[in-house]
mmCIF file of C-alpha atoms in Angstrom:
data_model
loop_
_atom_site.group_PDB
_atom_site.id
_atom_site.type_symbol
_atom_site.label_atom_id
_atom_site.label_comp_id
_atom_site.label_asym_id
_atom_site.label_seq_id
_atom_site.Cartn_x
_atom_site.Cartn_y
_atom_site.Cartn_z
ATOM 1 C CA UNK A 1 11.257 66.591 -18.343
ATOM 2 C CA UNK A 2 11.929 64.673 -21.376
ATOM 3 C CA UNK A 3 14.258 67.269 -22.699
ATOM 4 C CA UNK A 4 15.828 67.309 -19.349
ATOM 5 C CA UNK A 5 16.458 63.513 -19.534
ATOM 6 C CA UNK A 6 17.652 63.697 -23.031
ATOM 7 C CA UNK A 7 20.088 66.598 -22.832
ATOM 8 C CA UNK A 8 21.754 65.432 -19.886
ATOM 9 C CA UNK A 9 22.018 61.782 -21.029
ATOM 10 C CA UNK A 10 20.295 60.475 -18.552
ATOM 11 C CA UNK A 11 17.991 58.062 -21.077
ATOM 12 C CA UNK A 12 20.056 54.858 -20.084
ATOM 13 C CA UNK A 13 20.005 55.729 -16.434
ATOM 14 C CA UNK A 14 16.393 56.373 -16.758
ATOM 15 C CA UNK A 15 15.842 52.925 -18.717
ATOM 16 C CA UNK A 16 17.671 51.159 -15.900
ATOM 17 C CA UNK A 17 15.424 52.425 -13.212
ATOM 18 C CA UNK A 18 12.526 51.379 -14.866
ATOM 19 C CA UNK A 19 14.146 47.990 -15.681
ATOM 20 C CA UNK A 20 14.828 47.585 -11.609
ATOM 21 C CA UNK A 21 11.171 48.779 -10.885
ATOM 22 C CA UNK A 22 9.854 46.045 -13.658
ATOM 23 C CA UNK A 23 11.888 43.202 -11.718
ATOM 24 C CA UNK A 24 10.374 44.705 -8.262
ATOM 25 C CA UNK A 25 6.923 44.420 -9.691
ATOM 26 C CA UNK A 26 6.491 43.333 -13.353
ATOM 27 C CA UNK A 27 2.443 43.909 -12.551
ATOM 28 C CA UNK A 28 2.623 47.586 -12.186
ATOM 29 C CA UNK A 29 1.056 49.149 -15.319
ATOM 30 C CA UNK A 30 2.599 52.400 -14.454
ATOM 31 C CA UNK A 31 6.279 51.065 -14.654
ATOM 32 C CA UNK A 32 6.045 49.631 -18.139
ATOM 33 C CA UNK A 33 4.213 53.227 -19.231
ATOM 34 C CA UNK A 34 6.889 54.927 -17.980
ATOM 35 C CA UNK A 35 9.420 53.052 -19.656
ATOM 36 C CA UNK A 36 7.258 53.332 -22.784
ATOM 37 C CA UNK A 37 7.110 56.875 -22.561
ATOM 38 C CA UNK A 38 11.054 57.079 -22.186
ATOM 39 C CA UNK A 39 11.849 55.412 -25.146
ATOM 40 C CA UNK A 40 9.172 57.304 -27.329
ATOM 41 C CA UNK A 41 9.703 60.610 -26.044
ATOM 42 C CA UNK A 42 13.667 60.431 -25.567
ATOM 43 C CA UNK A 43 14.489 58.880 -28.984
ATOM 44 C CA UNK A 44 15.519 55.459 -27.973
ATOM 45 C CA UNK A 45 15.961 52.700 -30.229
ATOM 46 C CA UNK A 46 12.325 51.304 -30.568
ATOM 47 C CA UNK A 47 14.234 47.962 -32.438
ATOM 48 C CA UNK A 48 16.640 47.596 -29.518
ATOM 49 C CA UNK A 49 13.344 48.193 -27.351
ATOM 50 C CA UNK A 50 11.605 45.546 -29.341
ATOM 51 C CA UNK A 51 14.307 42.854 -28.298
ATOM 52 C CA UNK A 52 14.167 43.555 -24.703
ATOM 53 C CA UNK A 53 10.284 43.487 -24.685
ATOM 54 C CA UNK A 54 10.792 39.804 -25.723
ATOM 55 C CA UNK A 55 13.184 39.090 -23.004
ATOM 56 C CA UNK A 56 10.953 40.631 -20.530
ATOM 57 C CA UNK A 57 8.028 38.102 -21.617
ATOM 58 C CA UNK A 58 10.627 35.293 -21.357
ATOM 59 C CA UNK A 59 11.578 36.531 -17.900
ATOM 60 C CA UNK A 60 7.583 37.224 -16.907
ATOM 61 C CA UNK A 61 5.383 35.106 -18.970
ATOM 62 C CA UNK A 62 2.498 34.523 -16.718
ATOM 63 C CA UNK A 63 2.248 38.336 -16.443
ATOM 64 C CA UNK A 64 0.258 40.463 -19.103
ATOM 65 C CA UNK A 65 2.118 43.918 -19.216
ATOM 66 C CA UNK A 66 5.282 42.472 -20.907
ATOM 67 C CA UNK A 67 3.126 40.942 -23.523
ATOM 68 C CA UNK A 68 1.104 44.415 -23.784
ATOM 69 C CA UNK A 69 4.192 46.067 -23.715
ATOM 70 C CA UNK A 70 5.457 44.123 -26.801
ATOM 71 C CA UNK A 71 2.328 44.893 -28.772
ATOM 72 C CA UNK A 72 2.826 48.476 -27.877
ATOM 73 C CA UNK A 73 6.319 48.622 -29.064
ATOM 74 C CA UNK A 74 5.422 46.754 -32.230
ATOM 75 C CA UNK A 75 3.763 49.856 -33.588
ATOM 76 C CA UNK A 76 7.199 51.482 -33.946
ATOM 77 C CA UNK A 77 8.958 48.859 -35.540
ATOM 78 C CA UNK A 78 8.951 46.960 -39.085
ATOM 79 C CA UNK A 79 7.493 43.829 -37.864
ATOM 80 C CA UNK A 80 8.666 41.368 -40.466
ATOM 81 C CA UNK A 81 12.352 42.270 -39.573
ATOM 82 C CA UNK A 82 11.845 40.696 -36.148
ATOM 83 C CA UNK A 83 10.049 37.423 -37.657
ATOM 84 C CA UNK A 84 13.212 35.237 -36.311
ATOM 85 C CA UNK A 85 12.911 36.507 -33.011
ATOM 86 C CA UNK A 86 9.221 36.344 -32.949
ATOM 87 C CA UNK A 87 9.306 32.615 -34.131
ATOM 88 C CA UNK A 88 11.702 31.684 -31.524
ATOM 89 C CA UNK A 89 9.540 33.224 -28.706
ATOM 90 C CA UNK A 90 5.855 31.454 -29.775
ATOM 91 C CA UNK A 91 7.623 28.594 -30.418
ATOM 92 C CA UNK A 92 8.502 28.434 -26.566
ATOM 93 C CA UNK A 93 4.587 28.735 -25.852
ATOM 94 C CA UNK A 94 3.762 26.407 -28.424
ATOM 95 C CA UNK A 95 2.281 23.562 -29.082
ATOM 96 C CA UNK A 96 -0.093 22.992 -26.181
ATOM 97 C CA UNK A 97 1.449 19.627 -25.808
ATOM 98 C CA UNK A 98 4.402 21.203 -24.326
ATOM 99 C CA UNK A 99 2.485 22.810 -21.544
ATOM 100 C CA UNK A 100 0.582 19.329 -21.117
ATOM 101 C CA UNK A 101 3.540 17.614 -20.771
ATOM 102 C CA UNK A 102 5.219 20.301 -18.146
ATOM 103 C CA UNK A 103 2.142 20.147 -16.060
ATOM 104 C CA UNK A 104 1.202 16.584 -16.246
ATOM 105 C CA UNK A 105 -2.061 17.418 -17.806
ATOM 106 C CA UNK A 106 -4.165 15.268 -19.999
ATOM 107 C CA UNK A 107 -4.729 15.880 -23.507
ATOM 108 C CA UNK A 108 -8.033 16.161 -23.193
ATOM 109 C CA UNK A 109 -8.359 18.702 -21.042
ATOM 110 C CA UNK A 110 -7.195 21.454 -23.574
ATOM 111 C CA UNK A 111 -10.228 23.704 -23.256
ATOM 112 C CA UNK A 112 -9.466 23.463 -19.792
ATOM 113 C CA UNK A 113 -5.719 24.316 -19.681
ATOM 114 C CA UNK A 114 -6.845 27.329 -22.259
ATOM 115 C CA UNK A 115 -9.319 28.361 -19.570
ATOM 116 C CA UNK A 116 -6.885 28.343 -16.862
ATOM 117 C CA UNK A 117 -3.510 29.182 -18.069
ATOM 118 C CA UNK A 118 -3.598 32.930 -18.869
ATOM 119 C CA UNK A 119 -0.327 32.838 -20.508
ATOM 120 C CA UNK A 120 -1.500 31.225 -23.258
ATOM 121 C CA UNK A 121 -4.160 33.790 -23.607
ATOM 122 C CA UNK A 122 -1.366 36.289 -23.645
ATOM 123 C CA UNK A 123 0.513 34.799 -26.326
ATOM 124 C CA UNK A 124 -2.502 33.999 -28.792
ATOM 125 C CA UNK A 125 -3.204 37.598 -28.564
ATOM 126 C CA UNK A 126 -0.037 38.868 -29.276
ATOM 127 C CA UNK A 127 0.617 36.290 -32.163
ATOM 128 C CA UNK A 128 -2.991 37.230 -33.566
ATOM 129 C CA UNK A 129 -2.351 40.910 -33.250
ATOM 130 C CA UNK A 130 1.450 40.879 -34.867
ATOM 131 C CA UNK A 131 0.399 39.035 -37.594
ATOM 132 C CA UNK A 132 -2.056 41.371 -38.718
ATOM 133 C CA UNK A 133 0.545 44.051 -38.473
ATOM 134 C CA UNK A 134 2.942 41.898 -40.702
ATOM 135 C CA UNK A 135 4.426 39.043 -39.056
ATOM 136 C CA UNK A 136 4.254 35.979 -40.835
ATOM 137 C CA UNK A 137 4.622 32.939 -38.535
ATOM 138 C CA UNK A 138 6.861 29.827 -39.572
ATOM 139 C CA UNK A 139 5.518 26.515 -39.795
ATOM 140 C CA UNK A 140 6.637 25.395 -36.313
ATOM 141 C CA UNK A 141 4.195 28.120 -34.865
ATOM 142 C CA UNK A 142 1.456 27.320 -37.323
ATOM 143 C CA UNK A 143 1.480 23.596 -36.122
ATOM 144 C CA UNK A 144 1.832 24.502 -32.664
ATOM 145 C CA UNK A 145 -1.600 26.478 -33.039
ATOM 146 C CA UNK A 146 -3.127 23.646 -35.418
ATOM 147 C CA UNK A 147 -2.169 21.442 -32.716
ATOM 148 C CA UNK A 148 -5.457 22.975 -30.966
ATOM 149 C CA UNK A 149 -7.721 22.040 -33.600
ATOM 150 C CA UNK A 150 -5.738 19.198 -35.340
ATOM 151 C CA UNK A 151 -5.320 20.436 -38.760
ATOM 152 C CA UNK A 152 -2.408 21.276 -40.885
ATOM 153 C CA UNK A 153 -4.171 23.808 -43.095
ATOM 154 C CA UNK A 154 -1.937 27.054 -42.414
ATOM 155 C CA UNK A 155 -4.751 29.302 -43.896
ATOM 156 C CA UNK A 156 -6.885 27.736 -40.673
ATOM 157 C CA UNK A 157 -4.360 28.944 -37.839
ATOM 158 C CA UNK A 158 -5.833 32.317 -37.306
ATOM 159 C CA UNK A 159 -9.490 30.900 -37.390
ATOM 160 C CA UNK A 160 -8.171 28.501 -34.683
ATOM 161 C CA UNK A 161 -6.508 31.570 -32.498
ATOM 162 C CA UNK A 162 -10.227 33.263 -32.798
ATOM 163 C CA UNK A 163 -11.756 30.474 -31.730
ATOM 164 C CA UNK A 164 -9.323 30.071 -28.687
ATOM 165 C CA UNK A 165 -9.539 33.536 -27.650
ATOM 166 C CA UNK A 166 -13.394 33.737 -27.854
ATOM 167 C CA UNK A 167 -13.616 30.622 -25.277
ATOM 168 C CA UNK A 168 -11.051 32.861 -22.892
ATOM 169 C CA UNK A 169 -12.361 36.181 -23.759
ATOM 170 C CA UNK A 170 -16.054 36.051 -25.259
ATOM 171 C CA UNK A 171 -16.490 39.592 -24.841
ATOM 172 C CA UNK A 172 -13.815 40.657 -27.607
ATOM 173 C CA UNK A 173 -14.919 37.897 -29.872
ATOM 174 C CA UNK A 174 -15.692 40.295 -32.689
ATOM 175 C CA UNK A 175 -12.624 41.881 -32.314
ATOM 176 C CA UNK A 176 -10.978 38.624 -32.492
ATOM 177 C CA UNK A 177 -13.052 37.780 -35.561
ATOM 178 C CA UNK A 178 -12.066 40.838 -37.453
ATOM 179 C CA UNK A 179 -8.040 40.512 -36.855
ATOM 180 C CA UNK A 180 -8.179 36.652 -37.898
ATOM 181 C CA UNK A 181 -10.076 37.886 -40.821
ATOM 182 C CA UNK A 182 -7.750 40.327 -42.180
ATOM 183 C CA UNK A 183 -4.931 38.111 -41.426
ATOM 184 C CA UNK A 184 -6.528 35.014 -43.097
ATOM 185 C CA UNK A 185 -7.215 37.171 -45.877
ATOM 186 C CA UNK A 186 -4.042 38.405 -46.688
ATOM 187 C CA UNK A 187 -2.645 34.878 -46.078
ATOM 188 C CA UNK A 188 -4.987 33.684 -48.772
ATOM 189 C CA UNK A 189 -3.762 36.403 -51.590
ATOM 190 C CA UNK A 190 -0.118 35.764 -50.836
ATOM 191 C CA UNK A 191 -0.943 31.735 -51.163
ATOM 192 C CA UNK A 192 -2.651 32.396 -54.335
ATOM 193 C CA UNK A 193 0.367 34.613 -55.564
ATOM 194 C CA UNK A 194 3.108 32.391 -55.070
ATOM 195 C CA UNK A 195 1.088 29.170 -55.889
ATOM 196 C CA UNK A 196 0.957 26.095 -53.360
ATOM 197 C CA UNK A 197 4.467 24.341 -54.334
ATOM 198 C CA UNK A 198 6.320 27.760 -53.070
ATOM 199 C CA UNK A 199 4.218 27.712 -49.535
ATOM 200 C CA UNK A 200 5.111 24.333 -48.994
ATOM 201 C CA UNK A 201 7.614 25.803 -46.338
ATOM 202 C CA UNK A 202 4.514 27.011 -44.147
#
């Protein structure tokens, strides 16, 4: 099947079909799986697909599938290459105050907001997993995360994410801790190597 698609030049047609099905039903895991397999099996550019995955998130941020799709595609690319695009993506969802303002909720309801709004769970999971793969968020993203714990220390950013995800998904708390520990250790080593003054831009 895949050889036939590739040899007949139907790759773009297949991707377009997947796109139409995603628009029709973004909750269908089968459609997202189909698109991923088309990209992998038929040699479509994973870099272009990573950018497309970000667009899907912006179109359907409240659904889990586009976030999962981005994380799957991320395994096929060099994450640092997309740091700027990822910074723009996460800045749209953080800080938490943006959500509070948009939905007219009180600042002291942060815990309730996190528990009620799955989008932030998806964003935080994606941020943590991509950071584990080498993504280094910009200062604005770090400040947005740290607004949840009222700290400005960039080295605490991923502990804050871990705490928030443990609140949302307690059964996976050890996985969050493992990811956060790995990212924090790498950032700490980098911080020590370049020195505090060089990290002023964090």
